[in-house]
PDB file of C-alpha atoms in Angstrom:
ATOM      1  CA  UNK A   1       0.000   0.000   0.000  1.00  0.00           C
ATOM      2  CA  UNK A   2       1.447   3.339  -1.066  1.00  0.00           C
ATOM      3  CA  UNK A   3       0.971   5.951   1.681  1.00  0.00           C
ATOM      4  CA  UNK A   4       2.074   9.564   1.354  1.00  0.00           C
ATOM      5  CA  UNK A   5       3.079  11.993   4.066  1.00  0.00           C
ATOM      6  CA  UNK A   6       0.827  14.642   5.531  1.00  0.00           C
ATOM      7  CA  UNK A   7       2.431  15.216   8.928  1.00  0.00           C
ATOM      8  CA  UNK A   8       6.078  14.239   9.211  1.00  0.00           C
ATOM      9  CA  UNK A   9       6.421  16.097  12.490  1.00  0.00           C
ATOM     10  CA  UNK A  10       4.626  13.409  14.478  1.00  0.00           C
ATOM     11  CA  UNK A  11       7.041  10.698  15.507  1.00  0.00           C
ATOM     12  CA  UNK A  12       5.684   7.187  15.339  1.00  0.00           C
ATOM     13  CA  UNK A  13       3.030   7.890  12.693  1.00  0.00           C
ATOM     14  CA  UNK A  14       5.282   7.497   9.666  1.00  0.00           C
ATOM     15  CA  UNK A  15       4.485   8.841   6.187  1.00  0.00           C
ATOM     16  CA  UNK A  16       0.755   8.256   6.369  1.00  0.00           C
ATOM     17  CA  UNK A  17      -2.328  10.233   5.391  1.00  0.00           C
ATOM     18  CA  UNK A  18      -5.964   9.102   5.412  1.00  0.00           C
ATOM     19  CA  UNK A  19      -8.920  10.747   3.743  1.00  0.00           C
ATOM     20  CA  UNK A  20     -12.177  11.116   5.648  1.00  0.00           C
ATOM     21  CA  UNK A  21     -13.754   8.023   4.081  1.00  0.00           C
ATOM     22  CA  UNK A  22     -10.848   5.592   4.445  1.00  0.00           C
ATOM     23  CA  UNK A  23     -11.070   2.793   7.001  1.00  0.00           C
ATOM     24  CA  UNK A  24      -8.848  -0.260   7.600  1.00  0.00           C
ATOM     25  CA  UNK A  25      -9.894  -3.249   5.495  1.00  0.00           C
ATOM     26  CA  UNK A  26      -9.080  -6.916   5.996  1.00  0.00           C
ATOM     27  CA  UNK A  27      -6.430  -7.888   3.476  1.00  0.00           C
ATOM     28  CA  UNK A  28      -4.596  -4.540   3.397  1.00  0.00           C
ATOM     29  CA  UNK A  29      -0.792  -4.970   3.272  1.00  0.00           C
ATOM     30  CA  UNK A  30       1.929  -2.901   4.953  1.00  0.00           C
ATOM     31  CA  UNK A  31       5.690  -3.061   4.590  1.00  0.00           C
ATOM     32  CA  UNK A  32       6.557  -2.584   8.289  1.00  0.00           C
ATOM     33  CA  UNK A  33       4.882  -3.161  11.646  1.00  0.00           C
ATOM     34  CA  UNK A  34       5.401   0.477  12.658  1.00  0.00           C
ATOM     35  CA  UNK A  35       3.716   1.552   9.433  1.00  0.00           C
ATOM     36  CA  UNK A  36       0.711  -0.607  10.291  1.00  0.00           C
ATOM     37  CA  UNK A  37       0.489   0.765  13.827  1.00  0.00           C
ATOM     38  CA  UNK A  38       0.866   4.317  12.539  1.00  0.00           C
ATOM     39  CA  UNK A  39      -1.988   3.740  10.112  1.00  0.00           C
ATOM     40  CA  UNK A  40      -4.309   2.573  12.915  1.00  0.00           C
ATOM     41  CA  UNK A  41      -3.120   5.378  15.170  1.00  0.00           C
ATOM     42  CA  UNK A  42      -4.017   8.053  12.618  1.00  0.00           C
ATOM     43  CA  UNK A  43      -7.367   6.368  11.989  1.00  0.00           C
ATOM     44  CA  UNK A  44      -8.073   6.462  15.728  1.00  0.00           C
ATOM     45  CA  UNK A  45      -6.991  10.092  15.948  1.00  0.00           C
ATOM     46  CA  UNK A  46      -9.360  11.040  13.138  1.00  0.00           C
ATOM     47  CA  UNK A  47     -12.264   9.056  14.628  1.00  0.00           C
ATOM     48  CA  UNK A  48     -11.608  10.233  18.195  1.00  0.00           C
ATOM     49  CA  UNK A  49     -10.276   7.225  20.162  1.00  0.00           C
ATOM     50  CA  UNK A  50      -6.863   6.282  21.500  1.00  0.00           C
ATOM     51  CA  UNK A  51      -5.047   3.111  20.428  1.00  0.00           C
ATOM     52  CA  UNK A  52      -2.498   0.795  21.994  1.00  0.00           C
ATOM     53  CA  UNK A  53      -0.552  -2.380  21.275  1.00  0.00           C
ATOM     54  CA  UNK A  54      -2.544  -5.150  22.955  1.00  0.00           C
ATOM     55  CA  UNK A  55      -0.882  -8.490  22.179  1.00  0.00           C
ATOM     56  CA  UNK A  56       2.263  -9.649  20.377  1.00  0.00           C
ATOM     57  CA  UNK A  57       2.899 -13.289  19.450  1.00  0.00           C
ATOM     58  CA  UNK A  58       6.390 -14.500  18.521  1.00  0.00           C
ATOM     59  CA  UNK A  59       7.758 -17.708  17.011  1.00  0.00           C
ATOM     60  CA  UNK A  60      10.522 -19.869  18.477  1.00  0.00           C
ATOM     61  CA  UNK A  61      13.116 -17.494  16.979  1.00  0.00           C
ATOM     62  CA  UNK A  62      11.561 -14.523  18.833  1.00  0.00           C
ATOM     63  CA  UNK A  63      10.321 -12.983  15.584  1.00  0.00           C
ATOM     64  CA  UNK A  64       6.958 -11.217  15.773  1.00  0.00           C
ATOM     65  CA  UNK A  65       4.383 -13.124  13.711  1.00  0.00           C
ATOM     66  CA  UNK A  66       1.021 -11.829  14.950  1.00  0.00           C
ATOM     67  CA  UNK A  67      -0.114  -8.579  16.600  1.00  0.00           C
ATOM     68  CA  UNK A  68      -3.314  -7.034  17.862  1.00  0.00           C
ATOM     69  CA  UNK A  69      -3.904  -3.317  18.330  1.00  0.00           C
ATOM     70  CA  UNK A  70      -6.920  -2.205  20.320  1.00  0.00           C
ATOM     71  CA  UNK A  71      -8.809   0.817  21.524  1.00  0.00           C
ATOM     72  CA  UNK A  72      -7.097   2.494  24.469  1.00  0.00           C
ATOM     73  CA  UNK A  73     -10.183   1.848  26.587  1.00  0.00           C
ATOM     74  CA  UNK A  74     -10.081  -1.936  26.191  1.00  0.00           C
ATOM     75  CA  UNK A  75      -9.704  -4.298  29.143  1.00  0.00           C
ATOM     76  CA  UNK A  76     -11.748  -4.162  32.323  1.00  0.00           C
ATOM     77  CA  UNK A  77     -10.558  -1.978  35.159  1.00  0.00           C
ATOM     78  CA  UNK A  78     -10.219  -3.806  38.463  1.00  0.00           C
ATOM     79  CA  UNK A  79      -9.873  -1.355  41.313  1.00  0.00           C
ATOM     80  CA  UNK A  80      -7.430  -2.231  44.084  1.00  0.00           C
ATOM     81  CA  UNK A  81      -8.635   0.620  46.242  1.00  0.00           C
ATOM     82  CA  UNK A  82     -10.560  -0.153  49.416  1.00  0.00           C
ATOM     83  CA  UNK A  83     -12.292   3.219  49.320  1.00  0.00           C
ATOM     84  CA  UNK A  84     -15.687   2.323  47.845  1.00  0.00           C
ATOM     85  CA  UNK A  85     -17.118   5.758  48.641  1.00  0.00           C
ATOM     86  CA  UNK A  86     -14.638   7.597  46.415  1.00  0.00           C
ATOM     87  CA  UNK A  87     -13.239   5.133  43.851  1.00  0.00           C
ATOM     88  CA  UNK A  88     -10.472   6.135  41.459  1.00  0.00           C
ATOM     89  CA  UNK A  89     -11.610   7.194  38.010  1.00  0.00           C
ATOM     90  CA  UNK A  90     -10.437   5.071  35.073  1.00  0.00           C
ATOM     91  CA  UNK A  91     -11.156   5.169  31.353  1.00  0.00           C
ATOM     92  CA  UNK A  92     -11.053   1.403  30.762  1.00  0.00           C
ATOM     93  CA  UNK A  93     -14.477  -0.028  30.000  1.00  0.00           C
ATOM     94  CA  UNK A  94     -13.766  -3.260  28.096  1.00  0.00           C
ATOM     95  CA  UNK A  95     -14.133  -1.741  24.612  1.00  0.00           C
ATOM     96  CA  UNK A  96     -13.914  -4.502  21.987  1.00  0.00           C
ATOM     97  CA  UNK A  97     -12.675  -2.391  19.043  1.00  0.00           C
ATOM     98  CA  UNK A  98      -9.393  -3.781  17.682  1.00  0.00           C
ATOM     99  CA  UNK A  99      -7.322  -4.618  14.635  1.00  0.00           C
ATOM    100  CA  UNK A 100      -5.216  -7.763  14.167  1.00  0.00           C
ATOM    101  CA  UNK A 101      -2.525  -8.543  11.615  1.00  0.00           C
ATOM    102  CA  UNK A 102      -0.025 -11.261  10.762  1.00  0.00           C
ATOM    103  CA  UNK A 103       2.989 -11.759   8.532  1.00  0.00           C
ATOM    104  CA  UNK A 104       1.924 -12.675   4.987  1.00  0.00           C
ATOM    105  CA  UNK A 105       3.885 -14.988   2.693  1.00  0.00           C
ATOM    106  CA  UNK A 106       5.699 -12.130   0.972  1.00  0.00           C
ATOM    107  CA  UNK A 107       6.932 -10.778   4.320  1.00  0.00           C
ATOM    108  CA  UNK A 108       4.424  -7.946   4.527  1.00  0.00           C
ATOM    109  CA  UNK A 109       1.942  -7.310   7.339  1.00  0.00           C
ATOM    110  CA  UNK A 110      -1.643  -8.177   6.431  1.00  0.00           C
ATOM    111  CA  UNK A 111      -4.739  -7.047   8.329  1.00  0.00           C
ATOM    112  CA  UNK A 112      -6.640 -10.187   9.305  1.00  0.00           C
ATOM    113  CA  UNK A 113      -9.332  -8.756  11.564  1.00  0.00           C
ATOM    114  CA  UNK A 114     -10.881  -5.331  12.051  1.00  0.00           C
ATOM    115  CA  UNK A 115     -13.608  -4.609  14.595  1.00  0.00           C
ATOM    116  CA  UNK A 116     -14.719  -0.988  14.791  1.00  0.00           C
ATOM    117  CA  UNK A 117     -17.569  -1.109  17.329  1.00  0.00           C
ATOM    118  CA  UNK A 118     -16.972   1.080  20.388  1.00  0.00           C
ATOM    119  CA  UNK A 119     -19.015   1.110  23.595  1.00  0.00           C
ATOM    120  CA  UNK A 120     -18.147   4.692  24.531  1.00  0.00           C
ATOM    121  CA  UNK A 121     -18.413   8.183  23.119  1.00  0.00           C
ATOM    122  CA  UNK A 122     -15.582   9.390  20.879  1.00  0.00           C
ATOM    123  CA  UNK A 123     -14.177  12.876  20.565  1.00  0.00           C
ATOM    124  CA  UNK A 124     -12.192  13.713  17.406  1.00  0.00           C
ATOM    125  CA  UNK A 125     -11.733  17.305  18.564  1.00  0.00           C
ATOM    126  CA  UNK A 126      -9.893  16.154  21.698  1.00  0.00           C
ATOM    127  CA  UNK A 127      -7.977  13.207  20.233  1.00  0.00           C
ATOM    128  CA  UNK A 128      -4.733  15.180  20.245  1.00  0.00           C
ATOM    129  CA  UNK A 129      -4.777  14.996  24.061  1.00  0.00           C
ATOM    130  CA  UNK A 130      -4.533  11.185  24.049  1.00  0.00           C
ATOM    131  CA  UNK A 131      -1.097  10.039  25.198  1.00  0.00           C
ATOM    132  CA  UNK A 132      -0.595   7.904  22.077  1.00  0.00           C
ATOM    133  CA  UNK A 133      -0.876  11.035  19.905  1.00  0.00           C
ATOM    134  CA  UNK A 134       1.306  13.350  22.001  1.00  0.00           C
ATOM    135  CA  UNK A 135       4.775  13.056  20.501  1.00  0.00           C
ATOM    136  CA  UNK A 136       7.752  15.430  20.409  1.00  0.00           C
ATOM    137  CA  UNK A 137      10.015  14.938  17.410  1.00  0.00           C
ATOM    138  CA  UNK A 138      13.796  14.873  17.676  1.00  0.00           C
ATOM    139  CA  UNK A 139      14.342  18.391  16.315  1.00  0.00           C
ATOM    140  CA  UNK A 140      11.935  19.966  18.827  1.00  0.00           C
ATOM    141  CA  UNK A 141      13.400  17.912  21.674  1.00  0.00           C
ATOM    142  CA  UNK A 142      16.831  19.298  20.887  1.00  0.00           C
ATOM    143  CA  UNK A 143      15.501  22.862  20.706  1.00  0.00           C
ATOM    144  CA  UNK A 144      13.719  22.521  24.057  1.00  0.00           C
ATOM    145  CA  UNK A 145      16.894  21.154  25.631  1.00  0.00           C
ATOM    146  CA  UNK A 146      18.963  24.051  24.254  1.00  0.00           C
ATOM    147  CA  UNK A 147      16.435  26.556  25.599  1.00  0.00           C
ATOM    148  CA  UNK A 148      16.592  24.880  29.005  1.00  0.00           C
ATOM    149  CA  UNK A 149      20.396  25.109  29.070  1.00  0.00           C
ATOM    150  CA  UNK A 150      20.072  28.792  28.160  1.00  0.00           C
ATOM    151  CA  UNK A 151      17.850  29.332  31.195  1.00  0.00           C
ATOM    152  CA  UNK A 152      14.540  29.754  29.351  1.00  0.00           C
ATOM    153  CA  UNK A 153      11.629  28.611  31.498  1.00  0.00           C
ATOM    154  CA  UNK A 154       9.625  25.576  30.272  1.00  0.00           C
ATOM    155  CA  UNK A 155       6.395  27.545  29.808  1.00  0.00           C
ATOM    156  CA  UNK A 156       8.185  30.186  27.708  1.00  0.00           C
ATOM    157  CA  UNK A 157       9.881  27.497  25.663  1.00  0.00           C
ATOM    158  CA  UNK A 158       6.563  25.741  25.075  1.00  0.00           C
ATOM    159  CA  UNK A 159       4.822  28.969  24.103  1.00  0.00           C
ATOM    160  CA  UNK A 160       7.546  29.590  21.513  1.00  0.00           C
ATOM    161  CA  UNK A 161       6.664  26.263  19.900  1.00  0.00           C
ATOM    162  CA  UNK A 162       2.962  27.231  19.892  1.00  0.00           C
ATOM    163  CA  UNK A 163       3.788  30.501  18.149  1.00  0.00           C
ATOM    164  CA  UNK A 164       5.893  28.615  15.613  1.00  0.00           C
ATOM    165  CA  UNK A 165       2.975  26.414  14.510  1.00  0.00           C
ATOM    166  CA  UNK A 166       0.309  29.111  14.784  1.00  0.00           C
ATOM    167  CA  UNK A 167      -1.931  27.818  17.589  1.00  0.00           C
ATOM    168  CA  UNK A 168      -2.192  25.187  20.316  1.00  0.00           C
ATOM    169  CA  UNK A 169      -4.284  22.850  18.140  1.00  0.00           C
ATOM    170  CA  UNK A 170      -1.405  22.514  15.671  1.00  0.00           C
ATOM    171  CA  UNK A 171       1.080  21.409  18.331  1.00  0.00           C
ATOM    172  CA  UNK A 172       1.124  17.681  18.980  1.00  0.00           C
ATOM    173  CA  UNK A 173       2.145  17.806  22.635  1.00  0.00           C
ATOM    174  CA  UNK A 174       1.126  19.679  25.776  1.00  0.00           C
ATOM    175  CA  UNK A 175       3.031  21.950  28.139  1.00  0.00           C
ATOM    176  CA  UNK A 176       3.135  19.103  30.678  1.00  0.00           C
ATOM    177  CA  UNK A 177       4.926  16.956  28.075  1.00  0.00           C
ATOM    178  CA  UNK A 178       7.513  19.712  27.723  1.00  0.00           C
ATOM    179  CA  UNK A 179       8.008  19.841  31.489  1.00  0.00           C
ATOM    180  CA  UNK A 180       8.292  16.048  31.727  1.00  0.00           C
ATOM    181  CA  UNK A 181      10.866  15.960  28.935  1.00  0.00           C
ATOM    182  CA  UNK A 182      13.018  18.687  30.480  1.00  0.00           C
ATOM    183  CA  UNK A 183      12.812  17.075  33.924  1.00  0.00           C
ATOM    184  CA  UNK A 184      14.151  13.838  32.450  1.00  0.00           C
ATOM    185  CA  UNK A 185      16.889  15.628  30.497  1.00  0.00           C
ATOM    186  CA  UNK A 186      18.019  17.506  33.601  1.00  0.00           C
ATOM    187  CA  UNK A 187      18.433  14.252  35.510  1.00  0.00           C
ATOM    188  CA  UNK A 188      20.640  12.923  32.714  1.00  0.00           C
ATOM    189  CA  UNK A 189      22.705  16.081  32.306  1.00  0.00           C
ATOM    190  CA  UNK A 190      25.896  15.758  34.305  1.00  0.00           C
ATOM    191  CA  UNK A 191      28.505  18.493  34.318  1.00  0.00           C
ATOM    192  CA  UNK A 192      31.161  18.479  31.612  1.00  0.00           C
ATOM    193  CA  UNK A 193      33.520  15.575  32.210  1.00  0.00           C
ATOM    194  CA  UNK A 194      31.801  14.400  35.398  1.00  0.00           C
ATOM    195  CA  UNK A 195      30.566  11.121  33.897  1.00  0.00           C
ATOM    196  CA  UNK A 196      34.047  10.339  32.564  1.00  0.00           C
ATOM    197  CA  UNK A 197      35.532  11.117  35.958  1.00  0.00           C
ATOM    198  CA  UNK A 198      33.229   8.566  37.593  1.00  0.00           C
ATOM    199  CA  UNK A 199      34.156   5.919  35.038  1.00  0.00           C
ATOM    200  CA  UNK A 200      37.881   6.637  35.356  1.00  0.00           C
ATOM    201  CA  UNK A 201      37.666   6.524  39.144  1.00  0.00           C
ATOM    202  CA  UNK A 202      35.974   3.125  39.115  1.00  0.00           C
ATOM    203  CA  UNK A 203      38.535   1.786  36.633  1.00  0.00           C
ATOM    204  CA  UNK A 204      41.337   3.013  38.878  1.00  0.00           C
ATOM    205  CA  UNK A 205      39.836   1.222  41.889  1.00  0.00           C
ATOM    206  CA  UNK A 206      39.394  -1.981  39.902  1.00  0.00           C
ATOM    207  CA  UNK A 207      43.031  -1.888  38.802  1.00  0.00           C
ATOM    208  CA  UNK A 208      44.066  -2.126  42.471  1.00  0.00           C
ATOM    209  CA  UNK A 209      41.203  -4.339  43.632  1.00  0.00           C
ATOM    210  CA  UNK A 210      39.904  -7.074  41.328  1.00  0.00           C
ATOM    211  CA  UNK A 211      36.901  -7.683  43.556  1.00  0.00           C
ATOM    212  CA  UNK A 212      35.460  -4.198  43.144  1.00  0.00           C
ATOM    213  CA  UNK A 213      32.290  -4.211  41.051  1.00  0.00           C
ATOM    214  CA  UNK A 214      30.650  -1.304  39.231  1.00  0.00           C
ATOM    215  CA  UNK A 215      27.892  -0.975  36.682  1.00  0.00           C
ATOM    216  CA  UNK A 216      27.351   2.143  34.558  1.00  0.00           C
ATOM    217  CA  UNK A 217      24.316   2.603  32.342  1.00  0.00           C
ATOM    218  CA  UNK A 218      24.473   5.099  29.435  1.00  0.00           C
ATOM    219  CA  UNK A 219      21.627   6.422  27.315  1.00  0.00           C
ATOM    220  CA  UNK A 220      21.544   6.513  23.493  1.00  0.00           C
ATOM    221  CA  UNK A 221      23.340   9.880  23.481  1.00  0.00           C
ATOM    222  CA  UNK A 222      26.218   8.671  25.649  1.00  0.00           C
ATOM    223  CA  UNK A 223      24.957  10.370  28.800  1.00  0.00           C
ATOM    224  CA  UNK A 224      25.195   8.680  32.168  1.00  0.00           C
ATOM    225  CA  UNK A 225      21.853   7.359  33.447  1.00  0.00           C
ATOM    226  CA  UNK A 226      22.533   4.959  36.321  1.00  0.00           C
ATOM    227  CA  UNK A 227      25.517   3.884  38.442  1.00  0.00           C
ATOM    228  CA  UNK A 228      25.957   1.001  40.874  1.00  0.00           C
ATOM    229  CA  UNK A 229      29.038   0.008  42.858  1.00  0.00           C
ATOM    230  CA  UNK A 230      30.040  -2.388  45.622  1.00  0.00           C
ATOM    231  CA  UNK A 231      33.411  -3.306  47.148  1.00  0.00           C
ATOM    232  CA  UNK A 232      34.503  -6.913  47.858  1.00  0.00           C
ATOM    233  CA  UNK A 233      33.545  -6.696  51.526  1.00  0.00           C
ATOM    234  CA  UNK A 234      30.011  -5.618  50.657  1.00  0.00           C
ATOM    235  CA  UNK A 235      29.691  -8.389  48.061  1.00  0.00           C
ATOM    236  CA  UNK A 236      30.895 -11.026  50.564  1.00  0.00           C
ATOM    237  CA  UNK A 237      28.424  -9.676  53.114  1.00  0.00           C
ATOM    238  CA  UNK A 238      25.651  -9.887  50.553  1.00  0.00           C
ATOM    239  CA  UNK A 239      26.426 -13.571  49.953  1.00  0.00           C
ATOM    240  CA  UNK A 240      26.130 -14.214  53.678  1.00  0.00           C
ATOM    241  CA  UNK A 241      23.167 -11.987  54.503  1.00  0.00           C
ATOM    242  CA  UNK A 242      21.453 -11.450  51.153  1.00  0.00           C
ATOM    243  CA  UNK A 243      18.244 -13.295  51.964  1.00  0.00           C
ATOM    244  CA  UNK A 244      16.394 -10.006  52.457  1.00  0.00           C
ATOM    245  CA  UNK A 245      17.574  -6.800  50.770  1.00  0.00           C
ATOM    246  CA  UNK A 246      15.897  -3.407  50.939  1.00  0.00           C
ATOM    247  CA  UNK A 247      16.781  -0.241  49.098  1.00  0.00           C
ATOM    248  CA  UNK A 248      16.085   3.385  49.929  1.00  0.00           C
ATOM    249  CA  UNK A 249      15.662   6.028  47.209  1.00  0.00           C
ATOM    250  CA  UNK A 250      14.685   8.959  49.406  1.00  0.00           C
ATOM    251  CA  UNK A 251      18.041  10.729  49.102  1.00  0.00           C
ATOM    252  CA  UNK A 252      18.672  13.309  46.385  1.00  0.00           C
ATOM    253  CA  UNK A 253      21.904  14.988  45.388  1.00  0.00           C
ATOM    254  CA  UNK A 254      21.538  18.748  45.200  1.00  0.00           C
ATOM    255  CA  UNK A 255      23.572  19.322  42.059  1.00  0.00           C
ATOM    256  CA  UNK A 256      22.287  16.745  39.576  1.00  0.00           C
ATOM    257  CA  UNK A 257      18.929  15.745  41.068  1.00  0.00           C
ATOM    258  CA  UNK A 258      19.876  12.064  40.725  1.00  0.00           C
ATOM    259  CA  UNK A 259      18.542   9.712  43.354  1.00  0.00           C
ATOM    260  CA  UNK A 260      21.111   8.073  45.618  1.00  0.00           C
ATOM    261  CA  UNK A 261      20.096   4.545  46.554  1.00  0.00           C
ATOM    262  CA  UNK A 262      21.492   2.360  49.302  1.00  0.00           C
ATOM    263  CA  UNK A 263      21.042  -1.424  49.294  1.00  0.00           C
ATOM    264  CA  UNK A 264      20.714  -2.638  52.878  1.00  0.00           C
ATOM    265  CA  UNK A 265      20.576  -6.101  54.437  1.00  0.00           C
ATOM    266  CA  UNK A 266      20.350  -7.476  57.977  1.00  0.00           C
ATOM    267  CA  UNK A 267      23.133  -9.475  59.649  1.00  0.00           C
ATOM    268  CA  UNK A 268      22.842 -12.248  62.248  1.00  0.00           C
ATOM    269  CA  UNK A 269      22.792  -9.639  65.021  1.00  0.00           C
ATOM    270  CA  UNK A 270      19.721  -7.937  63.548  1.00  0.00           C
ATOM    271  CA  UNK A 271      21.814  -4.935  62.513  1.00  0.00           C
ATOM    272  CA  UNK A 272      21.424  -3.095  59.210  1.00  0.00           C
ATOM    273  CA  UNK A 273      24.422  -3.515  56.889  1.00  0.00           C
ATOM    274  CA  UNK A 274      25.261  -1.658  53.671  1.00  0.00           C
ATOM    275  CA  UNK A 275      25.541  -3.963  50.653  1.00  0.00           C
ATOM    276  CA  UNK A 276      25.944  -1.506  47.792  1.00  0.00           C
ATOM    277  CA  UNK A 277      25.202   1.995  46.505  1.00  0.00           C
ATOM    278  CA  UNK A 278      24.001   3.639  43.344  1.00  0.00           C
ATOM    279  CA  UNK A 279      22.826   6.766  41.557  1.00  0.00           C
ATOM    280  CA  UNK A 280      19.769   6.604  39.305  1.00  0.00           C
ATOM    281  CA  UNK A 281      18.212   9.160  36.988  1.00  0.00           C
ATOM    282  CA  UNK A 282      14.828   7.425  36.824  1.00  0.00           C
ATOM    283  CA  UNK A 283      13.307   5.107  39.416  1.00  0.00           C
ATOM    284  CA  UNK A 284      12.018   2.189  37.346  1.00  0.00           C
ATOM    285  CA  UNK A 285      12.433  -1.557  37.372  1.00  0.00           C
ATOM    286  CA  UNK A 286      15.015  -1.748  34.530  1.00  0.00           C
ATOM    287  CA  UNK A 287      17.935  -0.587  36.688  1.00  0.00           C
ATOM    288  CA  UNK A 288      17.120  -3.038  39.449  1.00  0.00           C
ATOM    289  CA  UNK A 289      16.777  -5.893  36.954  1.00  0.00           C
ATOM    290  CA  UNK A 290      20.193  -5.007  35.517  1.00  0.00           C
ATOM    291  CA  UNK A 291      21.718  -5.277  38.978  1.00  0.00           C
TER     292      UNK A 291
END
């Protein structure tokens, strides 16, 4: 299927444009999986519903063979709150709208199922607020980061982007997205040479002590994201008293706003013992799994 570009500024949508009458049809072919998802995403944006990747099936070689994309309001919401008087609001209402596809013989992605029946109201005029449609392209990300380094406040920087496209409706992200992006960038922005100093220091320690362990995580731009280190004594202690380990992320460094974490165990005297330390730019499960 030959698709032409109408909005290259939206990352993740690809070179895709739909007219008002076009809908996904079983049997349609796409060159890439991202192209297929972008097609459904733009269709959802035009109709007024959010979309998400629901299921992915792989073969024994870990190659994706079958996918299902669904309405963002699919699944049933099961509240874990015990407050029945004031339950938490949630948009999930078990909507059945979805689109499935599989790899065809010629290596292209073929739509095998398309269900377009929604059990909720849709709002095309507000579809740009859905998280799946709020994207900041690489050029704008770089400009926002430069403005932040120059001391320009996030709201001023965001307003400059609004002026550049004419009005808020033409901008495909919100001011909160700008603030979230800059907050993440600030956590990753170490002073000039500081990341290299940390790496050199750890290498120097390891040259004198083979048992010293360190782990440094870099992002795609070569910036330091996470650091973990432990000396031989701490590692030996962990082997002896590592049955239960807790970690505390309540400490923040003033200069870089990176969270300092301490891994703590309990010895046979019931005393807390330090097992290792780290610095993290974002508190998620990936750093802990790497450790």
